[in-house]
Amino acid sequence: SFCSKRSSCRCQTSRDERMDFKEFLKQYKVKDLPLPKALVTLPSKKGLFHAIQVLTDQHLLSAPVVDDDGKLLGILDTLDVASLVVDMEAAGKKSLTDERLDKLMGRSTRAKVASCSEEDSLDQVVECLIGPGRRAVVLKDGKPLSIITQSTAIMFLHSKAKEFEALMSSYVAKDVCTDGVITIDDQATALTAFQTLVAQGVSSLTITDESGNAITVVSATDLVVALGHEQDKSAILSELRDRNVVFFVGDSRKPDKRFSHTRAPIISCGSDLPLSQVIEKFATTRVHRMLVIPQGTRKPEGVVSLIDICRILTKPLPEEPFSV
């Protein structure tokens, strides 16, 4: 349980307060969320390179894949792209090929795409967000209208923070985060980083120096963005083999300074930062995960993501479990 993992946990929220949060969610429907005004979709017959360009240009982590009639077929995620790149390199391919999307979507998680309607209540939707799919597509007559991501949920919670302030005040970052981080050495190649990321089934890794200090984070999105900036996307495999992971990440985030040995900044929060401020930092930075680092050090003790926050706010108290 969240409460038992640390003796310092300040989780003293009453069962009634937790039930109030579940009731709070039930007051709202999907249509009350700050949903994207224009949904970006990917035609299933288009290729990987088209999808990469769309995700990069639109600053997206994923997009629904649709058939010729606009009906939902699945979702393409940045981790799907990373999985394909790693598999092609393992198979000894010389270059990345422009695969069809209907053969790529969902390859990283194999999770069923969660869907909902505009009239569904938010307590049901949050359960989808903390599952393996991590998002839900809003459908009408089988066609996607919008998509609900963990970022959407955080923006909504941030806008309503005053309504459940007492609950959030019971937690700090170290109470909510996932203990430990998956790391990779700062001398590793970009290829090794993405191989590790795919093997571990995670969206990001923390890059550390020989002393265990955090330098930055590498994610599947960095790979997609780097591909989006390439004129010849098929040549990425050789670049991944040769490039240092730290500089690959830095340069992918600053395409105007390609191969300039730049370093990407790290976004983190202190171990004792109140949950309300953690949510505010997520809302303002628009990142999807932050390292939790004790004050005065550079060694992370955990990572907090949007999914951790969704879980902690909907999880029944272990002392008095109750049905949702």
Short mmCIF file of N, CA, C and O in Angstrom, two decimals, residues 2 18 21-22 25 109 111-115 121-137 148-154 157 176 178 201 288 304-316 324:
data_model
loop_
_atom_site.label_atom_id
_atom_site.label_comp_id
_atom_site.label_asym_id
_atom_site.label_seq_id
_atom_site.Cartn_x
_atom_site.Cartn_y
_atom_site.Cartn_z
N PHE A 2 0.30 2.36 -0.39
CA PHE A 2 1.05 3.61 -0.39
C PHE A 2 1.40 4.02 1.02
O PHE A 2 2.45 4.57 1.28
N ARG A 18 -11.64 10.45 1.47
CA ARG A 18 -11.34 9.72 0.25
C ARG A 18 -12.63 9.44 -0.53
O ARG A 18 -12.66 9.54 -1.74
N PHE A 21 -13.65 12.36 -2.50
CA PHE A 21 -12.97 12.55 -3.75
C PHE A 21 -13.60 11.71 -4.85
O PHE A 21 -13.76 12.15 -5.99
N LYS A 22 -13.97 10.46 -4.51
CA LYS A 22 -14.65 9.62 -5.49
C LYS A 22 -15.98 10.25 -5.89
O LYS A 22 -16.36 10.25 -7.06
N LEU A 25 -15.41 13.14 -8.28
CA LEU A 25 -15.23 12.73 -9.67
C LEU A 25 -16.56 12.42 -10.34
O LEU A 25 -16.77 12.70 -11.52
N THR A 109 2.69 -2.25 -25.81
CA THR A 109 1.95 -2.63 -24.61
C THR A 109 0.98 -3.79 -24.84
O THR A 109 0.64 -4.51 -23.91
N ALA A 111 -1.95 -3.53 -25.02
CA ALA A 111 -3.12 -3.24 -24.21
C ALA A 111 -4.31 -2.87 -25.08
O ALA A 111 -4.15 -2.23 -26.13
N LYS A 112 -5.49 -3.28 -24.66
CA LYS A 112 -6.70 -2.91 -25.37
C LYS A 112 -6.94 -1.41 -25.21
O LYS A 112 -6.76 -0.84 -24.14
N VAL A 113 -7.34 -0.77 -26.30
CA VAL A 113 -7.60 0.67 -26.25
C VAL A 113 -8.86 0.93 -25.45
O VAL A 113 -9.93 0.37 -25.74
N ALA A 114 -8.74 1.78 -24.43
CA ALA A 114 -9.91 2.15 -23.62
C ALA A 114 -10.69 3.24 -24.33
O ALA A 114 -10.11 4.14 -24.94
N SER A 115 -12.00 3.15 -24.26
CA SER A 115 -12.84 4.17 -24.89
C SER A 115 -13.94 4.58 -23.95
O SER A 115 -14.25 3.88 -22.97
N SER A 121 -18.92 9.26 -16.53
CA SER A 121 -18.43 10.02 -15.38
C SER A 121 -16.92 9.86 -15.24
O SER A 121 -16.34 8.87 -15.69
N LEU A 122 -16.30 10.82 -14.57
CA LEU A 122 -14.84 10.85 -14.51
C LEU A 122 -14.25 9.76 -13.63
O LEU A 122 -13.10 9.37 -13.83
N ASP A 123 -15.01 9.25 -12.66
CA ASP A 123 -14.45 8.18 -11.84
C ASP A 123 -14.20 6.93 -12.67
O ASP A 123 -13.23 6.20 -12.44
N GLN A 124 -15.03 6.70 -13.69
CA GLN A 124 -14.81 5.57 -14.59
C GLN A 124 -13.59 5.81 -15.49
O GLN A 124 -12.80 4.91 -15.73
N VAL A 125 -13.46 7.03 -15.96
CA VAL A 125 -12.37 7.36 -16.89
C VAL A 125 -11.01 7.28 -16.20
O VAL A 125 -10.04 6.79 -16.78
N VAL A 126 -10.92 7.74 -14.96
CA VAL A 126 -9.65 7.71 -14.24
C VAL A 126 -9.16 6.28 -14.09
O VAL A 126 -7.95 6.01 -14.16
N GLU A 127 -10.07 5.34 -13.92
CA GLU A 127 -9.67 3.93 -13.84
C GLU A 127 -8.98 3.49 -15.14
O GLU A 127 -8.06 2.67 -15.12
N CYS A 128 -9.44 4.02 -16.26
CA CYS A 128 -8.79 3.71 -17.55
C CYS A 128 -7.38 4.31 -17.60
O CYS A 128 -6.45 3.67 -18.11
N LEU A 129 -7.22 5.51 -17.07
CA LEU A 129 -5.94 6.20 -17.16
C LEU A 129 -4.84 5.52 -16.35
O LEU A 129 -3.67 5.61 -16.70
N ILE A 130 -5.22 4.86 -15.26
CA ILE A 130 -4.21 4.21 -14.43
C ILE A 130 -3.97 2.76 -14.86
O ILE A 130 -3.17 2.06 -14.27
N GLY A 131 -4.66 2.34 -15.92
CA GLY A 131 -4.44 1.00 -16.47
C GLY A 131 -3.32 1.00 -17.48
O GLY A 131 -2.67 2.01 -17.72
N PRO A 132 -3.07 -0.15 -18.11
CA PRO A 132 -1.94 -0.26 -19.05
C PRO A 132 -2.07 0.62 -20.29
O PRO A 132 -1.07 0.97 -20.91
N GLY A 133 -3.31 0.98 -20.67
CA GLY A 133 -3.50 1.82 -21.85
C GLY A 133 -3.13 3.27 -21.65
O GLY A 133 -2.80 3.98 -22.60
N ARG A 134 -3.25 3.76 -20.41
CA ARG A 134 -2.82 5.11 -19.98
C ARG A 134 -3.59 6.26 -20.64
O ARG A 134 -3.25 7.42 -20.44
N ARG A 135 -4.61 5.96 -21.39
CA ARG A 135 -5.40 7.01 -22.04
C ARG A 135 -6.74 6.41 -22.45
O ARG A 135 -6.89 5.19 -22.47
N ALA A 136 -7.69 7.26 -22.79
CA ALA A 136 -9.00 6.80 -23.26
C ALA A 136 -9.44 7.65 -24.43
O ALA A 136 -9.30 8.88 -24.41
N VAL A 137 -9.98 7.01 -25.45
CA VAL A 137 -10.47 7.72 -26.63
C VAL A 137 -11.96 7.96 -26.46
O VAL A 137 -12.72 7.05 -26.14
N ILE A 148 -8.46 11.42 -24.05
CA ILE A 148 -8.19 11.82 -22.67
C ILE A 148 -6.87 11.20 -22.25
O ILE A 148 -6.72 9.98 -22.23
N THR A 149 -5.92 12.02 -21.92
CA THR A 149 -4.62 11.56 -21.46
C THR A 149 -4.47 11.87 -19.98
O THR A 149 -5.31 12.56 -19.37
N GLN A 150 -3.40 11.38 -19.39
CA GLN A 150 -3.12 11.72 -17.99
C GLN A 150 -2.91 13.22 -17.83
O GLN A 150 -3.26 13.80 -16.80
N SER A 151 -2.35 13.86 -18.86
CA SER A 151 -2.17 15.31 -18.81
C SER A 151 -3.52 16.03 -18.72
O SER A 151 -3.65 17.02 -18.00
N THR A 152 -4.49 15.52 -19.46
CA THR A 152 -5.83 16.11 -19.40
C THR A 152 -6.37 16.04 -17.98
O THR A 152 -6.94 17.01 -17.47
N ALA A 153 -6.18 14.87 -17.34
CA ALA A 153 -6.68 14.69 -15.98
C ALA A 153 -5.98 15.63 -15.01
O ALA A 153 -6.62 16.23 -14.12
N ILE A 154 -4.65 15.78 -15.17
CA ILE A 154 -3.90 16.66 -14.27
C ILE A 154 -4.34 18.11 -14.43
O ILE A 154 -4.49 18.85 -13.44
N LEU A 157 -7.58 18.42 -12.57
CA LEU A 157 -7.38 18.41 -11.13
C LEU A 157 -6.77 19.73 -10.65
O LEU A 157 -7.13 20.25 -9.60
N VAL A 176 3.97 9.74 -2.81
CA VAL A 176 3.23 9.40 -4.01
C VAL A 176 4.09 8.68 -5.04
O VAL A 176 3.59 7.84 -5.80
N THR A 178 6.86 6.47 -7.27
CA THR A 178 7.30 5.09 -7.38
C THR A 178 8.74 5.03 -6.89
O THR A 178 9.60 5.78 -7.35
N GLY A 201 10.07 -2.03 -20.55
CA GLY A 201 8.66 -1.69 -20.73
C GLY A 201 8.28 -0.37 -20.09
O GLY A 201 7.14 -0.20 -19.63
N HIS A 288 5.50 14.81 -18.20
CA HIS A 288 4.68 13.67 -17.82
C HIS A 288 5.25 12.87 -16.65
O HIS A 288 4.59 11.97 -16.15
N VAL A 304 7.90 10.44 -9.95
CA VAL A 304 6.46 10.65 -9.83
C VAL A 304 5.91 10.98 -11.21
O VAL A 304 6.49 11.77 -11.95
N SER A 305 4.85 10.31 -11.56
CA SER A 305 4.22 10.52 -12.86
C SER A 305 2.76 10.86 -12.66
O SER A 305 2.22 10.79 -11.55
N LEU A 306 2.13 11.22 -13.73
CA LEU A 306 0.71 11.52 -13.68
C LEU A 306 -0.09 10.31 -13.23
O LEU A 306 -1.09 10.43 -12.52
N ILE A 307 0.38 9.14 -13.61
CA ILE A 307 -0.33 7.93 -13.23
C ILE A 307 -0.25 7.68 -11.73
O ILE A 307 -1.20 7.19 -11.11
N ASP A 308 0.88 8.03 -11.09
CA ASP A 308 1.01 7.89 -9.64
C ASP A 308 -0.02 8.76 -8.93
O ASP A 308 -0.62 8.33 -7.93
N ILE A 309 -0.21 9.97 -9.43
CA ILE A 309 -1.15 10.89 -8.80
C ILE A 309 -2.58 10.39 -8.97
O ILE A 309 -3.37 10.40 -8.02
N CYS A 310 -2.91 9.92 -10.16
CA CYS A 310 -4.25 9.37 -10.37
C CYS A 310 -4.50 8.18 -9.45
O CYS A 310 -5.60 8.03 -8.90
N ARG A 311 -3.50 7.35 -9.27
CA ARG A 311 -3.66 6.17 -8.42
C ARG A 311 -3.85 6.55 -6.95
O ARG A 311 -4.70 6.00 -6.26
N ILE A 312 -3.02 7.47 -6.47
CA ILE A 312 -3.07 7.80 -5.05
C ILE A 312 -4.40 8.47 -4.68
O ILE A 312 -4.92 8.30 -3.59
N LEU A 313 -4.96 9.22 -5.61
CA LEU A 313 -6.20 9.93 -5.31
C LEU A 313 -7.44 9.07 -5.46
O LEU A 313 -8.52 9.47 -5.03
N THR A 314 -7.29 7.90 -6.06
CA THR A 314 -8.47 7.04 -6.24
C THR A 314 -8.34 5.73 -5.47
O THR A 314 -9.29 4.95 -5.43
N LYS A 315 -7.19 5.48 -4.88
CA LYS A 315 -6.98 4.22 -4.17
C LYS A 315 -7.67 4.22 -2.82
O LYS A 315 -7.51 5.16 -2.04
N PRO A 316 -8.45 3.17 -2.51
CA PRO A 316 -9.08 3.10 -1.19
C PRO A 316 -8.04 3.01 -0.08
O PRO A 316 -6.94 2.47 -0.29
N VAL A 324 -15.49 0.59 -4.93
CA VAL A 324 -15.69 1.75 -5.80
C VAL A 324 -16.90 1.50 -6.68
O VAL A 324 -17.01 0.45 -7.29
#
